[in-house]
Amino acid sequence: MTAPATVRPRHEQENTVHRENGRTLYSRADLQQVHGLSESTLQNLWTNRADNAHPDAVIVDGVMHWYDDEWTPWYRELQRRRAAAATKNAPNLAGDPEEEVGPAEAARICGFADTTTVSHYVKSPPAGWPEPDSYDLLPSGRRRPKWKRWKLWRYVAERKGRGHAGGRPKGRRGLAYPYQGDERLALARRLLAANPGAKNAELIPRLQEMSEKSYSRPTWNLILKTAREHPED
């Protein structure tokens, strides 16, 4: 059987960015282009940084910039957490945010019963439904769309009306604060209790060693923020 070919649409334009010691720095205009976000969305994310742990800005030529290797993982994790809070029928919110998935996995991420809704959305997309990032070209000549996981997380987190699949009311799944009940939060609390004066930069390497799985620094920063604000259940 012939393997499907991958066809990628050209929706990313060339852009001049700053680099510092091999790291890419993006301005707000760069983030608009690279991530397809509006200026107002980016402004709101920055305004609410005390609550969402937005990465710190770096001033370049009088303009705020952010390191791509900090901002992008932070934003992906924020969408995953918001998606988890917005629906109960999304069992596959783990995984590589950059992985591209087909209609079947997209349906599971969004909490749909099957791919029927996804197929309908491809033809008549509702507000916020992401455009495919690529297509598999099938032997039959049909094109099967694929989306990056993080874009589906963002759709689930921000979709209007039916916050839960099946028409259940929108809510936060009963969470009083981010990561409530998460074993990583328990690890962070124990480590903070043993090292009350330590900074995140000192604690994160130790948390990475203590955890069975690997998580990004922005994720641990968010978890530590919750652990400091909520040292007990």
Tab-separated table of C-alpha atoms in Angstrom:
chain	number	residue	atom	x	y	z
A	1	MET	CA	0.000	0.000	0.000
A	2	THR	CA	1.368	3.401	-0.963
A	3	ALA	CA	2.074	5.679	1.975
A	4	PRO	CA	0.271	9.045	1.847
A	5	ALA	CA	2.333	12.055	0.824
A	6	THR	CA	2.296	15.218	2.929
A	7	VAL	CA	1.289	18.514	1.339
A	8	ARG	CA	1.916	21.702	3.300
A	9	PRO	CA	0.098	24.986	2.651
A	10	ARG	CA	2.202	28.131	2.587
A	11	HIS	CA	0.696	30.220	5.382
A	12	GLU	CA	3.899	31.417	7.004
A	13	GLN	CA	5.750	34.402	5.573
A	14	GLU	CA	9.396	35.314	5.926
A	15	ASN	CA	10.070	37.705	8.770
A	16	THR	CA	13.086	39.564	10.110
A	17	VAL	CA	13.701	38.652	13.747
A	18	HIS	CA	16.325	39.456	16.330
A	19	ARG	CA	18.725	36.835	17.622
A	20	GLU	CA	20.814	36.856	20.788
A	21	ASN	CA	23.406	34.152	21.485
A	22	GLY	CA	21.663	31.874	18.996
A	23	ARG	CA	18.224	32.439	20.551
A	24	THR	CA	15.356	33.986	18.594
A	25	LEU	CA	13.620	37.053	19.975
A	26	TYR	CA	10.107	37.905	18.787
A	27	SER	CA	8.369	41.275	19.054
A	28	ARG	CA	4.606	41.406	19.473
A	29	ALA	CA	4.286	41.944	15.706
A	30	ASP	CA	6.409	38.829	15.134
A	31	LEU	CA	4.197	36.798	17.480
A	32	GLN	CA	1.126	37.973	15.568
A	33	GLN	CA	2.575	36.642	12.333
A	34	VAL	CA	4.195	33.450	13.597
A	35	HIS	CA	1.353	32.298	15.856
A	36	GLY	CA	-1.616	33.860	14.062
A	37	LEU	CA	-2.754	35.800	17.132
A	38	SER	CA	-4.352	39.230	17.237
A	39	GLU	CA	-2.672	42.206	18.869
A	40	SER	CA	-5.476	42.432	21.435
A	41	THR	CA	-5.019	38.761	22.400
A	42	LEU	CA	-1.288	39.247	22.895
A	43	GLN	CA	-1.910	42.420	24.895
A	44	ASN	CA	-4.398	40.608	27.143
A	45	LEU	CA	-1.941	37.770	27.730
A	46	TRP	CA	0.690	40.306	28.797
A	47	THR	CA	-1.748	42.320	30.932
A	48	ASN	CA	-2.750	39.150	32.812
A	49	ARG	CA	0.840	37.967	33.314
A	50	ALA	CA	0.467	37.922	37.083
A	51	ASP	CA	-2.117	35.152	36.693
A	52	ASN	CA	-0.815	33.273	33.653
A	53	ALA	CA	2.966	33.412	34.329
A	54	HIS	CA	3.689	35.109	31.005
A	55	PRO	CA	7.455	35.141	30.289
A	56	ASP	CA	9.342	38.348	31.003
A	57	ALA	CA	10.005	40.774	28.156
A	58	VAL	CA	13.402	41.837	26.787
A	59	ILE	CA	13.723	45.377	25.417
A	60	VAL	CA	15.353	45.588	21.971
A	61	ASP	CA	15.614	49.020	20.343
A	62	GLY	CA	12.943	50.300	22.701
A	63	VAL	CA	10.466	47.514	21.789
A	64	MET	CA	9.392	44.566	23.959
A	65	HIS	CA	10.550	41.158	22.714
A	66	TRP	CA	10.305	37.624	24.055
A	67	TYR	CA	12.566	34.607	23.649
A	68	ASP	CA	10.875	32.134	21.328
A	69	ASP	CA	12.191	29.129	23.292
A	70	GLU	CA	10.436	30.503	26.407
A	71	TRP	CA	7.298	32.089	24.972
A	72	THR	CA	6.202	29.298	22.627
A	73	PRO	CA	6.337	26.407	25.169
A	74	TRP	CA	4.610	28.669	27.699
A	75	TYR	CA	1.798	29.470	25.261
A	76	ARG	CA	1.356	25.827	24.229
A	77	GLU	CA	1.052	24.749	27.880
A	78	LEU	CA	-1.375	27.598	28.611
A	79	GLN	CA	-3.654	26.368	25.817
A	80	ARG	CA	-3.454	22.782	27.077
A	81	ARG	CA	-4.462	23.863	30.596
A	82	ARG	CA	-7.264	26.090	29.336
A	83	ALA	CA	-8.542	23.289	27.127
A	84	ALA	CA	-8.475	20.885	30.076
A	85	ALA	CA	-10.522	23.366	32.099
A	86	ALA	CA	-13.056	23.869	29.302
A	87	THR	CA	-14.105	20.290	28.585
A	88	LYS	CA	-14.377	16.884	30.238
A	89	ASN	CA	-14.343	14.929	26.995
A	90	ALA	CA	-10.773	15.629	25.942
A	91	PRO	CA	-8.669	12.673	27.125
A	92	ASN	CA	-5.750	13.338	24.795
A	93	LEU	CA	-4.501	16.718	25.970
A	94	ALA	CA	-1.054	15.244	26.519
A	95	GLY	CA	1.496	14.783	23.777
A	96	ASP	CA	3.796	16.916	21.678
A	97	PRO	CA	2.022	20.245	20.979
A	98	GLU	CA	3.698	20.431	17.561
A	99	GLU	CA	2.564	16.940	16.498
A	100	GLU	CA	0.149	16.982	13.582
A	101	VAL	CA	-2.896	14.730	13.963
A	102	GLY	CA	-5.640	13.604	11.607
A	103	PRO	CA	-9.435	13.806	11.973
A	104	ALA	CA	-9.764	10.816	14.336
A	105	GLU	CA	-7.342	12.200	16.913
A	106	ALA	CA	-8.698	15.717	16.409
A	107	ALA	CA	-12.157	14.429	17.329
A	108	ARG	CA	-10.815	12.822	20.520
A	109	ILE	CA	-8.990	16.004	21.514
A	110	CYS	CA	-12.115	18.103	21.006
A	111	GLY	CA	-14.387	15.657	22.805
A	112	PHE	CA	-16.445	14.698	19.730
A	113	ALA	CA	-18.077	11.269	19.548
A	114	ASP	CA	-16.572	10.592	16.098
A	115	THR	CA	-15.064	12.326	13.076
A	116	THR	CA	-18.421	13.514	11.714
A	117	THR	CA	-18.161	16.885	13.455
A	118	VAL	CA	-14.565	17.339	12.311
A	119	SER	CA	-15.554	16.614	8.706
A	120	HIS	CA	-18.362	19.160	8.987
A	121	TYR	CA	-16.002	21.756	10.477
A	122	VAL	CA	-13.533	21.275	7.613
A	123	LYS	CA	-16.279	22.213	5.147
A	124	SER	CA	-17.986	24.879	7.291
A	125	PRO	CA	-15.568	25.942	10.042
A	126	PRO	CA	-17.054	27.615	13.124
A	127	ALA	CA	-15.392	30.612	14.733
A	128	GLY	CA	-11.912	29.718	15.931
A	129	TRP	CA	-11.600	26.379	14.113
A	130	PRO	CA	-7.982	26.188	12.865
A	131	GLU	CA	-7.007	25.747	9.255
A	132	PRO	CA	-5.159	22.477	8.573
A	133	ASP	CA	-1.373	22.685	8.900
A	134	SER	CA	-0.839	20.028	6.249
A	135	TYR	CA	-2.589	17.298	4.311
A	136	ASP	CA	-1.916	13.625	3.689
A	137	LEU	CA	-2.383	12.881	0.013
A	138	LEU	CA	-4.133	9.500	-0.036
A	139	PRO	CA	-3.756	6.916	-2.831
A	140	SER	CA	-7.354	7.670	-3.837
A	141	GLY	CA	-6.378	11.265	-4.548
A	142	ARG	CA	-8.252	12.632	-1.528
A	143	ARG	CA	-6.512	14.947	0.909
A	144	ARG	CA	-6.731	14.166	4.633
A	145	PRO	CA	-6.254	17.289	6.799
A	146	LYS	CA	-3.914	17.392	9.798
A	147	TRP	CA	-3.664	19.897	12.625
A	148	LYS	CA	-1.047	20.640	15.258
A	149	ARG	CA	-2.228	19.542	18.690
A	150	TRP	CA	-1.730	22.971	20.241
A	151	LYS	CA	-4.064	24.606	17.728
A	152	LEU	CA	-6.806	22.150	18.647
A	153	TRP	CA	-6.117	22.811	22.344
A	154	ARG	CA	-6.571	26.508	21.632
A	155	TYR	CA	-9.872	25.876	19.851
A	156	VAL	CA	-11.194	23.806	22.755
A	157	ALA	CA	-10.064	26.438	25.257
A	158	GLU	CA	-11.671	29.331	23.389
A	159	ARG	CA	-14.683	27.842	21.596
A	160	LYS	CA	-17.966	29.585	22.221
A	161	GLY	CA	-21.214	28.147	23.487
A	162	ARG	CA	-20.688	24.435	24.137
A	163	GLY	CA	-17.827	24.451	26.576
A	164	HIS	CA	-18.398	20.734	27.084
A	165	ALA	CA	-19.105	18.226	24.367
A	166	GLY	CA	-22.660	16.940	24.601
A	167	GLY	CA	-24.041	20.317	25.707
A	168	ARG	CA	-22.914	20.261	29.314
A	169	PRO	CA	-22.354	23.678	30.904
A	170	LYS	CA	-18.986	25.294	30.448
A	171	GLY	CA	-16.786	25.216	33.554
A	172	ARG	CA	-13.422	24.514	35.118
A	173	ARG	CA	-14.074	20.881	36.027
A	174	GLY	CA	-14.356	21.898	39.685
A	175	LEU	CA	-10.746	23.046	39.960
A	176	ALA	CA	-10.241	25.704	42.615
A	177	TYR	CA	-6.850	26.613	41.107
A	178	PRO	CA	-4.529	25.382	38.308
A	179	TYR	CA	-3.025	21.891	38.730
A	180	GLN	CA	-5.246	21.007	41.703
A	181	GLY	CA	-4.797	17.283	42.322
A	182	ASP	CA	-1.804	17.074	39.984
A	183	GLU	CA	1.068	14.966	41.338
A	184	ARG	CA	3.530	17.534	39.977
A	185	LEU	CA	1.984	20.152	42.253
A	186	ALA	CA	2.488	17.828	45.222
A	187	LEU	CA	6.171	17.473	44.263
A	188	ALA	CA	6.558	21.232	43.995
A	189	ARG	CA	4.906	21.801	47.373
A	190	ARG	CA	7.196	19.307	49.097
A	191	LEU	CA	10.277	20.833	47.516
A	192	LEU	CA	9.215	24.379	48.410
A	193	ALA	CA	8.515	23.340	51.998
A	194	ALA	CA	12.022	21.914	52.254
A	195	ASN	CA	13.589	24.916	50.472
A	196	PRO	CA	11.427	27.949	51.328
A	197	GLY	CA	13.947	30.533	50.099
A	198	ALA	CA	14.873	28.840	46.837
A	199	LYS	CA	14.157	30.417	43.444
A	200	ASN	CA	12.475	28.636	40.551
A	201	ALA	CA	15.751	28.424	38.650
A	202	GLU	CA	17.165	26.346	41.527
A	203	LEU	CA	14.067	24.206	42.019
A	204	ILE	CA	13.211	23.289	38.438
A	205	PRO	CA	16.265	21.059	37.790
A	206	ARG	CA	15.462	19.124	40.942
A	207	LEU	CA	11.792	18.779	39.981
A	208	GLN	CA	12.832	17.498	36.575
A	209	GLU	CA	14.928	14.832	38.294
A	210	MET	CA	12.086	13.887	40.670
A	211	SER	CA	9.429	13.610	37.951
A	212	GLU	CA	8.950	10.395	35.984
A	213	LYS	CA	8.271	12.351	32.775
A	214	SER	CA	9.988	15.353	31.209
A	215	TYR	CA	8.213	18.722	31.322
A	216	SER	CA	9.309	22.139	30.066
A	217	ARG	CA	10.632	24.927	32.274
A	218	PRO	CA	7.570	27.129	31.552
A	219	THR	CA	5.351	24.286	32.789
A	220	TRP	CA	7.323	23.942	36.031
A	221	ASN	CA	7.247	27.733	36.466
A	222	LEU	CA	3.445	27.627	36.305
A	223	ILE	CA	3.292	24.717	38.743
A	224	LEU	CA	5.642	26.428	41.184
A	225	LYS	CA	3.565	29.602	40.956
A	226	THR	CA	0.488	27.627	42.008
A	227	ALA	CA	2.440	25.857	44.761
A	228	ARG	CA	3.501	29.216	46.250
A	229	GLU	CA	-0.025	30.632	46.047
A	230	HIS	CA	-1.662	27.425	47.337
A	231	PRO	CA	0.826	25.612	49.606
A	232	GLU	CA	-1.965	23.330	50.831
A	233	ASP	CA	-5.125	21.796	49.340
